Amino acid sequence: MVRYLLIRLGLTLLTFWLIVTVVFFLMRLAPGGPFDGERRLPPEVETNLRAAYNLDQSLPRQYIDYLAMLGRGDLGPSFRQKDFSVNELVATGLPVSLTIGGLALLIATTVGIAVGLKAGLAPNTRTDTWLMGLTNVGMALPTIIVAPLLVLIFGVALGWLPTGGIGSFNHYILPPIALAMPFTAAIARLTRGSVVETLSEGHLQTARAKGLPESLIIRRHILPIALLPVVSYLGPAAAALLTGSVVIEQVFELPGIGRYLVQGALNRDYTLVMGVVVVYAALILLFNLLVDLAYVRMDPRIRLQT
Amino acid sequence: MNPLYILLSRVLLILVGCWLLNNAANSAESLRLGNPGEPETLDPHRYNLRLEETILTDLFLGLTTFDAHGQIVPGAAAAWTTSDNGLIWTFNLRRGLKWSDGEPLTAADFVYAFRRLLAPETAASLAYFMYPLRNAEAVNSGELPAEELGVRAVDEHTLVISLEAPYPHLAERLLYPTGYPVPAHVIKEVGDAWVKPKNWVSNGAYRLEDWQPQSHVTLVRNKHFFDPATIERVIYHPLANEQSSYNRYRAKEVHAISNFPSGELDRIRKNLASHLRLSPLLSIVYLVFNTTTPPFDDVRVREALALVIEPEILTEKVQRSGNIANGSFVPANVVDYDPAVMPHLHLDENARREKAITLLREAGYGTDNPLRVTMRYVSGMEAKKTQLAIASFWKNIGVETQLHHAELKVHFADLRQGDFQVAQAGWFGENNAEHYLGLLVSDTGNINYGRYANPAYDALMAAARQQADVNSRNKLLRKAEALGIAEYPVVPLYSVTIRRLVDPAITGWYENSRDVHPVRFLGWR
């Protein structure tokens, strides 16, 4: 187990380093620079700016400096949000993104599993067809369409909920719902599929023959097995939810790190983009690692192989 | 403590904080304004964007300032005098000026501010705004020490600014945040962290209370300001997206917005007429030709393409967003100046078309050898429609146009490198002709995108820059403009109109060509 853990950890770090390197050089390849603004810069001013942000060094030098800085846990100063360091920006933006992502994850798992179970326990009935039809719609509609629709209906037309920004509890209702929708649908379909499969297993007949109540059978004999594929889906899904709110943050104008990523990329804010990517990469790698570990615990077959 | 707990507690804190903030912000006193983007800095010496200017105007007061109508009026200076040769400007400060922490503000604070702006370490991107000051350029490039800058405090209330050459528009230059004082006593103590809300000290009608990037900037009334504002608290929201900006206004989440989708204009004119505010901005959008490479090194080709463009059709039929066609390189709304329009404007449509075809034929292009050009523009719906219309004007005289669009940064980086044939460009800002005409001077550098170079034009511009009197200066500038535009290095198209929606309950909001609306003049009906 320890050896497995070490290998996984080593691979994770290697992946992390690769991501940092690729993004670092890709950013520099993009045309235009961080200081191109609405107004002109005379050459002496540009020289001053480049010196202030260490851009007068050679590219390999900048790369090594960046890795050293990263090693100290410092993401550097933001080129464009000049009054903030990237650490400060991530510290204000990450909680917003995590709140939205966390709530979406909560919705996706609870609603998704409930719907999947309901449909799976009565396969090929009208309820099943109806629910699965709904999930089809949920998966087919992209967030970029659902989110503005929700804003128009509940924000502008009905005026029940705010159309964007943060500020109150009400601001945290529409974004997680919009974000969770495709994931809820996917989890529902996955759950349904594996519940149906589990229903045909022999040990359920034994359980029923023993006279166990149906609720106990579901809880103890169906769910633990049926949820295995869901758990393996949850790793990437959780990472995608917590980090994949880029579109949602744009539509709802939320001050999360996804919005920083988009703004940073448009502004050639090298350090900000790097910082957000570093955080995203760390989160995604972490979730995948956690899921792998959880899997080892839940499925004895994998434990045997290691 | 477990990092997970720290994170969870932060999340919880933010929820509670938002709740509290929401209740506080909903009090009737707060004015909520949409700003077209997130400020990159609130350090007036490091700023670059108009949307930062908007907030900084509320936070600071320069020697001169705007009134509610955008006119230049005395600010921290009560009055000023200019020497006969136009080189020495003496400013008398108001008595009893104070910083928002109650400390007295003196002429020495302005000396400190100008030196800080021009110090190379400050890396101020707009430091060149103050290049008219004596030795400013040398100080900014590190050749001279800051003490050599042409600004000194005679006593607590008297500031003397000396210039390199006469510059009658100095009072206008001092309006910008680059001319604002910054609190030396705070910066000496906390350094760059002075811009954090907890350290914030400024001298305007408001001070910074809170700033959450991408969410809001909150200002609160400065009780030490000499003319206290009516509105207690202002919250600026970065609303970069036109549609969400419009949604938030309609949902009554903000009291004013500075952009909405141009397609909504007709509907708004019908349903929200009392909310609509259109202000033509001092600005010019133009096409620029690369004059160094074929085909546009040939003035005949440039003229031919300019002849068939109909700016009114672009603004009235294609864009329909309130922009105003403009036939001169200096925007028509610059006051005290009579702009020189393109010489062909008096011809009728057919005459211009015939002339264009003739010119092209003389330059060697015709049906058997059509002119093929690539036109670049900044990505966006309105720009796309506009460029397509221009391409169709050109198609009428047998020119084949390829359109190439790129996001803003890439576009202007390409233009500065001279990597284009013909491209869309724009310039906005000051109420003086030189600000625009300076773009076509040969030693202006890479923002003379088309690398236009005409010794006669340069000579006229240089002569104008030696004049201390605005009228004689403008006469020479007009001569330069007439000479330059006749060679078509650029084709002026239109002036931009800022489209706003403003809650009719707000008083003191007046349209003006600078599009400034200082909150200290606003109130509730």
XYZ file of C-alpha atoms in Angstrom, chain B:
525
model
C -4.913 23.447 12.002
C -5.954 21.135 9.223
C -5.848 22.996 5.891
C -9.246 21.544 5.007
C -10.744 23.198 8.077
C -9.119 26.500 7.138
C -10.633 26.248 3.693
C -14.036 25.248 5.015
C -14.027 28.065 7.529
C -13.114 30.488 4.738
C -16.036 29.244 2.672
C -18.341 29.643 5.656
C -16.903 33.067 6.390
C -17.512 34.211 2.836
C -21.139 33.093 3.010
C -21.695 34.927 6.285
C -19.715 37.917 5.030
C -21.762 38.088 1.856
C -24.927 37.933 3.888
C -23.838 40.827 6.105
C -22.488 42.791 3.159
C -25.744 42.317 1.305
C -27.701 43.756 4.203
C -25.287 46.660 4.590
C -25.191 47.373 0.879
C -28.932 47.349 0.477
C -29.278 50.494 2.538
C -30.746 53.282 0.445
C -27.587 55.369 0.657
C -25.416 53.166 -1.560
C -25.077 53.990 -5.224
C -24.322 50.924 -7.333
C -22.609 51.570 -10.631
C -21.590 49.202 -13.404
C -18.057 49.766 -14.661
C -17.014 48.089 -17.937
C -14.309 45.959 -16.326
C -12.103 45.203 -13.369
C -9.594 47.896 -12.380
C -6.035 46.656 -12.671
C -4.855 49.063 -10.017
C -6.109 51.960 -7.928
C -2.653 53.485 -7.675
C -3.206 56.658 -9.734
C 0.379 56.611 -10.964
C 0.166 53.052 -12.279
C -3.252 53.216 -13.886
C -3.853 52.827 -17.627
C -7.579 52.315 -18.284
C -10.567 54.632 -18.560
C -12.558 52.443 -16.200
C -9.865 53.055 -13.567
C -9.989 56.780 -14.272
C -13.704 56.689 -13.393
C -13.061 55.337 -9.902
C -9.892 57.371 -9.330
C -11.761 60.608 -10.130
C -13.931 59.907 -7.077
C -10.989 58.969 -4.874
C -8.562 61.794 -5.605
C -8.439 65.455 -6.471
C -5.773 66.832 -8.804
C -4.660 70.446 -9.167
C -7.423 70.827 -11.740
C -10.581 68.736 -11.951
C -13.901 68.246 -13.772
C -17.202 69.798 -12.860
C -20.477 67.921 -13.309
C -20.481 68.874 -17.024
C -16.944 67.647 -17.677
C -15.496 71.159 -17.850
C -12.046 71.870 -16.447
C -12.306 73.751 -13.125
C -9.916 74.434 -10.221
C -9.370 71.386 -8.028
C -6.763 71.284 -5.275
C -5.424 74.492 -6.819
C -7.681 77.484 -6.248
C -6.098 79.461 -9.086
C -3.029 79.500 -11.322
C -0.991 81.871 -13.480
C 1.196 81.286 -16.521
C 4.345 83.203 -17.401
C 4.365 85.125 -20.696
C 6.556 82.569 -22.463
C 4.212 79.818 -21.300
C 6.993 77.915 -19.549
C 6.328 78.623 -15.860
C 2.986 77.735 -14.260
C 2.318 78.822 -10.668
C -0.493 77.072 -8.773
C -2.000 78.429 -5.543
C -3.481 75.618 -3.503
C -6.768 75.858 -1.606
C -6.355 76.585 2.107
C -7.080 73.836 4.587
C -6.756 70.850 2.215
C -6.628 67.548 4.040
C -6.026 63.867 3.341
C -8.798 61.450 4.248
C -6.939 60.639 7.508
C -7.047 64.312 8.512
C -3.362 65.048 7.755
C -2.771 68.391 6.009
C -2.054 68.285 2.273
C 0.585 70.724 1.014
C 2.443 71.645 -2.163
C 5.225 69.269 -1.069
C 2.793 66.362 -1.522
C 2.413 67.285 -5.193
C 6.181 67.515 -5.646
C 6.498 64.054 -4.114
C 3.723 62.744 -6.394
C 5.213 64.066 -9.653
C 8.634 62.683 -8.756
C 7.123 59.325 -7.860
C 5.175 59.171 -11.138
C 8.310 59.742 -13.180
C 10.721 57.607 -11.147
C 11.718 54.583 -13.291
C 11.038 52.214 -10.333
C 7.353 53.217 -10.295
C 7.104 51.805 -13.822
C 4.135 54.064 -14.544
C 2.760 53.169 -17.969
C 1.322 56.668 -18.457
C 4.320 58.559 -17.060
C 4.650 60.198 -20.473
C 1.469 62.198 -19.766
C 3.760 64.460 -17.735
C 6.541 64.651 -20.313
C 5.699 68.325 -20.946
C 7.369 68.994 -17.552
C 10.996 70.072 -17.684
C 13.403 67.103 -17.554
C 10.492 64.685 -17.162
C 11.574 62.359 -19.938
C 15.164 62.260 -18.707
C 14.036 61.514 -15.134
C 11.725 58.773 -16.378
C 14.487 57.061 -18.318
C 16.828 57.296 -15.331
C 19.233 59.785 -16.923
C 18.582 62.491 -14.351
C 17.726 62.245 -10.630
C 14.120 62.962 -9.590
C 15.204 66.259 -7.978
C 15.887 67.675 -11.468
C 12.199 67.455 -12.391
C 10.589 70.819 -13.192
C 8.345 71.011 -10.153
C 8.963 72.664 -6.779
C 7.083 73.865 -3.713
C 7.735 77.518 -2.962
C 5.782 77.301 0.276
C 2.967 75.162 1.692
C 0.422 76.618 -0.716
C 2.427 77.453 -3.819
C 3.535 74.972 -6.435
C 5.621 75.955 -9.456
C 5.757 73.767 -12.555
C 8.245 74.527 -15.320
C 7.937 73.060 -18.786
C 10.254 71.876 -21.560
C 8.302 73.825 -24.202
C 5.102 75.836 -24.080
C 2.104 73.596 -23.422
C -1.172 75.513 -23.180
C -3.120 72.317 -22.408
C -1.381 71.685 -19.083
C -4.573 72.321 -17.082
C -6.149 69.468 -19.047
C -3.176 67.154 -18.539
C -3.376 67.675 -14.792
C -6.925 66.283 -14.778
C -5.726 62.742 -15.209
C -4.825 60.431 -12.328
C -1.161 60.765 -13.335
C -1.420 64.283 -11.860
C -2.980 63.169 -8.566
C -1.143 63.468 -5.251
C -0.486 60.288 -3.269
C -0.063 60.125 0.521
C 3.716 60.238 1.061
C 3.271 59.754 4.816
C 1.477 56.424 4.267
C 3.665 55.162 1.427
C 6.818 55.773 3.488
C 5.358 53.557 6.192
C 3.731 50.656 4.330
C 5.210 50.892 0.816
C 3.212 49.392 -2.066
C 0.605 48.087 0.386
C -0.783 51.628 0.699
C -3.394 50.730 -1.917
C -4.964 48.117 0.384
C -8.291 49.300 1.818
C -6.966 49.062 5.378
C -4.101 51.490 4.634
C -5.972 53.667 2.167
C -5.619 57.443 2.328
C -6.609 59.787 -0.511
C -7.687 63.389 -0.971
C -10.847 63.083 -3.082
C -14.522 63.162 -2.159
C -14.356 59.433 -1.371
C -11.938 56.945 0.095
C -11.539 53.233 -0.606
C -13.445 51.038 1.820
C -13.355 47.580 0.267
C -12.136 45.891 -2.896
C -12.939 42.332 -3.857
C -11.445 41.711 -7.297
C -14.011 40.811 -9.979
C -16.859 41.574 -7.577
C -16.851 45.148 -6.331
C -14.916 48.248 -5.303
C -16.625 50.126 -2.475
C -15.941 53.798 -1.780
C -17.169 55.713 1.236
C -17.494 59.469 1.687
C -14.363 61.296 2.849
C -15.433 63.543 5.689
C -12.280 65.646 5.337
C -13.069 66.667 1.755
C -13.632 70.408 1.379
C -16.966 69.988 -0.431
C -18.639 66.899 1.074
C -20.565 64.651 -1.319
C -24.260 63.804 -0.918
C -24.052 60.074 -1.534
C -22.548 58.171 1.384
C -21.337 55.025 -0.352
C -20.572 54.033 -3.956
C -20.133 50.462 -5.130
C -18.526 49.870 -8.523
C -19.215 46.475 -10.085
C -17.041 45.227 -12.951
C -19.589 44.424 -15.685
C -17.531 43.664 -18.757
C -20.174 41.666 -20.568
C -22.819 43.850 -22.233
C -25.596 41.308 -21.860
C -25.054 40.600 -18.166
C -24.639 44.309 -17.592
C -28.044 44.883 -19.197
C -29.583 41.993 -17.210
C -28.349 43.381 -13.938
C -29.696 46.811 -14.731
C -33.107 45.417 -15.650
C -33.143 43.356 -12.460
C -32.471 46.662 -10.601
C -29.235 45.359 -9.110
C -27.284 48.428 -10.269
C -28.316 52.056 -10.697
C -26.321 52.766 -13.849
C -24.445 50.787 -16.480
C -21.934 51.922 -19.047
C -22.665 49.405 -21.796
C -25.470 47.271 -23.158
C -25.918 45.291 -26.390
C -26.266 47.751 -29.272
C -29.096 45.632 -30.703
C -31.256 46.668 -27.738
C -31.002 50.370 -28.577
C -34.297 50.610 -30.481
C -36.204 48.738 -27.775
C -34.652 50.900 -25.060
C -35.583 54.063 -26.953
C -39.172 52.858 -26.801
C -39.413 51.369 -23.308
C -36.669 52.933 -21.202
C -36.320 56.335 -22.864
C -35.912 58.196 -19.586
C -33.025 55.878 -18.627
C -31.057 56.148 -21.865
C -27.970 58.380 -21.927
C -25.939 58.586 -25.109
C -22.732 60.553 -24.869
C -20.502 61.062 -27.894
C -16.990 60.511 -26.588
C -13.940 62.513 -27.667
C -12.677 59.740 -29.887
C -11.967 58.694 -33.462
C -12.202 55.253 -35.024
C -10.270 55.084 -38.279
C -8.723 52.836 -40.892
C -4.967 52.998 -41.089
C -2.911 52.071 -44.171
C 0.586 50.641 -43.945
C 2.318 53.333 -45.996
C 5.664 51.531 -46.206
C 4.687 48.519 -48.329
C 2.711 47.982 -51.560
C -0.058 48.523 -52.357
C -0.579 51.270 -49.794
C 2.748 53.018 -50.258
C 0.944 54.479 -53.292
C -1.169 57.468 -52.282
C -3.490 56.859 -55.285
C -4.510 53.484 -53.915
C -5.128 54.914 -50.437
C -7.236 57.728 -51.845
C -9.228 55.377 -54.085
C -10.234 53.189 -51.149
C -11.053 56.198 -48.962
C -13.226 57.752 -51.698
C -15.845 55.015 -51.692
C -16.321 54.593 -47.943
C -19.589 56.085 -46.672
C -19.161 56.658 -42.918
C -22.817 57.690 -42.482
C -23.987 54.378 -43.889
C -21.719 52.602 -41.392
C -23.098 54.429 -38.383
C -26.737 54.933 -39.392
C -27.515 51.765 -41.347
C -24.996 49.144 -40.310
C -24.160 49.760 -36.655
C -27.219 51.726 -35.519
C -25.656 52.057 -32.079
C -25.409 55.821 -31.771
C -21.866 56.318 -33.114
C -21.382 59.504 -35.128
C -19.735 59.663 -38.565
C -16.667 61.885 -38.569
C -14.807 63.106 -41.677
C -11.722 64.520 -39.977
C -8.930 62.868 -38.012
C -9.519 65.251 -35.093
C -12.987 64.438 -33.673
C -15.577 67.104 -34.505
C -16.463 67.514 -30.810
C -13.048 68.924 -29.900
C -13.900 72.530 -28.960
C -12.040 75.657 -30.140
C -10.735 73.807 -33.152
C -12.035 73.670 -36.724
C -11.067 70.239 -38.044
C -9.898 69.718 -41.652
C -12.122 67.120 -43.305
C -11.090 64.728 -46.072
C -10.946 66.692 -49.348
C -13.288 64.363 -51.267
C -16.333 64.845 -49.042
C -17.840 67.569 -51.247
C -18.043 65.208 -54.260
C -21.181 63.182 -54.894
C -21.241 59.407 -54.784
C -20.867 58.794 -58.533
C -18.039 61.278 -58.945
C -16.140 59.668 -56.107
C -16.664 56.198 -57.534
C -15.432 57.232 -60.995
C -12.423 58.958 -59.515
C -11.597 55.910 -57.400
C -11.690 53.605 -60.427
C -9.495 55.999 -62.403
C -6.978 56.252 -59.575
C -6.815 52.477 -59.253
C -6.310 52.105 -63.007
C -3.457 54.619 -62.898
C -1.895 52.632 -60.066
C -2.063 49.508 -62.256
C -5.173 47.762 -60.923
C -8.262 46.844 -62.944
C -10.612 44.012 -63.820
C -7.785 41.848 -65.201
C -5.518 42.637 -62.249
C -7.785 43.312 -59.278
C -6.401 44.822 -56.085
C -6.410 42.271 -53.281
C -6.053 43.500 -49.702
C -6.272 42.074 -46.197
C -8.035 44.171 -43.609
C -7.511 43.540 -39.895
C -9.896 44.362 -37.092
C -10.533 43.608 -33.424
C -12.890 40.650 -32.899
C -16.462 41.617 -32.094
C -19.913 41.684 -33.635
C -20.125 45.401 -34.330
C -16.607 45.555 -35.761
C -17.372 42.587 -37.989
C -20.486 44.188 -39.441
C -18.591 47.414 -40.009
C -15.650 45.778 -41.744
C -17.953 43.688 -43.928
C -19.700 46.877 -45.025
C -16.378 48.515 -45.860
C -15.338 45.452 -47.831
C -18.562 45.708 -49.826
C -17.896 49.401 -50.590
C -14.552 48.313 -51.982
C -16.051 45.432 -53.905
C -17.982 48.045 -55.917
C -14.701 49.301 -57.386
C -13.353 45.808 -57.967
C -11.214 45.469 -54.817
C -11.136 42.034 -53.193
C -10.899 42.243 -49.418
C -9.956 39.491 -47.036
C -10.971 40.071 -43.430
C -8.759 39.010 -40.582
C -9.781 39.475 -36.963
C -7.914 39.020 -33.719
C -8.488 39.826 -30.068
C -7.547 43.328 -28.965
C -4.047 42.631 -27.675
C -2.953 40.631 -30.662
C -4.445 43.171 -33.037
C -2.579 46.138 -31.627
C 0.635 44.190 -31.151
C 0.486 43.369 -34.884
C -0.222 46.982 -35.757
C 2.689 48.258 -33.733
C 4.965 45.833 -35.516
C 3.671 47.122 -38.847
C 2.387 43.623 -39.613
C -0.730 44.628 -41.610
C -1.933 46.182 -44.869
C -4.996 48.071 -43.745
C -6.513 47.888 -40.283
C -9.072 49.312 -37.921
C -7.698 51.490 -35.120
C -8.988 53.997 -32.621
C -7.853 56.824 -30.409
C -9.686 58.680 -27.671
C -9.059 61.133 -24.952
C -8.226 64.769 -24.879
C -9.912 67.913 -25.949
C -6.970 69.111 -28.016
C -6.172 68.473 -31.656
C -2.513 67.729 -31.032
C -3.437 64.625 -29.081
C -4.742 63.091 -32.320
C -2.514 64.702 -34.941
C 0.598 63.691 -32.991
C -0.112 60.106 -34.073
C 0.953 60.900 -37.631
C 4.287 62.528 -36.803
C 7.121 60.410 -38.194
C 9.088 60.132 -34.925
C 6.036 59.188 -32.839
C 7.189 55.576 -32.867
C 5.232 52.390 -33.366
C 1.790 53.854 -32.596
C 2.124 55.710 -35.879
C 0.982 52.281 -37.032
C 1.134 53.039 -40.759
C 4.628 54.596 -40.412
C 3.362 57.708 -42.185
C 6.253 60.134 -42.727
C 5.931 63.551 -44.326
C 8.640 66.178 -43.540
C 6.259 69.065 -44.255
C 3.712 67.640 -41.800
C 6.409 67.084 -39.173
C 7.632 70.660 -39.594
C 4.165 72.135 -39.102
C 3.593 69.992 -35.998
C 6.966 71.019 -34.556
C 6.178 74.681 -35.190
C 2.795 74.309 -33.503
C 4.412 72.774 -30.454
C 6.458 75.929 -29.918
C 3.357 78.143 -29.632
C 2.207 79.153 -26.155
C -1.045 80.623 -27.424
C -3.824 78.114 -28.112
C -5.194 79.950 -31.152
C -1.932 80.309 -33.044
C -1.122 76.731 -32.066
C -4.446 75.490 -33.432
C -3.979 77.391 -36.694
C -0.750 75.531 -37.376
C -2.290 72.259 -36.279
C -5.136 72.731 -38.709
C -2.687 73.369 -41.542
C -0.899 70.156 -40.602
C -4.162 68.223 -40.491
C -5.259 69.504 -43.929
C -1.885 68.582 -45.399
C -1.812 65.156 -43.790
C -5.380 64.050 -44.506
C -5.009 64.891 -48.219
C -2.438 62.066 -48.420
C -4.811 59.589 -46.754
C -2.493 57.860 -44.297
C -5.741 57.157 -42.435
C -9.462 57.210 -43.200
C -11.409 58.710 -40.293
C -14.704 56.853 -39.837
C -16.646 57.818 -36.736
C -16.656 58.973 -33.115
C -17.730 56.444 -30.520
C -20.866 57.045 -28.481
C -20.993 55.642 -24.970
C -24.375 54.002 -24.337
C -25.511 54.165 -20.759
C -28.614 53.425 -18.769
C -29.009 55.600 -15.697
C -31.718 55.337 -13.060
C -33.903 58.461 -13.469
C -33.891 58.804 -9.666
C -30.255 59.963 -9.861
C -29.753 63.731 -10.090
C -26.716 65.686 -11.268
C -25.861 63.371 -14.176
C -24.980 65.401 -17.281
C -23.818 64.184 -20.687
C -20.378 65.417 -21.697
C -17.783 64.578 -24.316
C -15.291 63.310 -21.732
C -17.931 60.968 -20.358
C -17.074 61.794 -16.744
C -19.683 61.726 -14.006
C -18.000 62.359 -10.661
C -20.159 60.875 -7.917
C -19.681 63.878 -5.681
C -22.077 65.844 -7.912
C -24.742 63.131 -7.906
C -27.693 62.801 -5.591
C -31.112 61.174 -5.214
C -34.257 62.773 -6.511
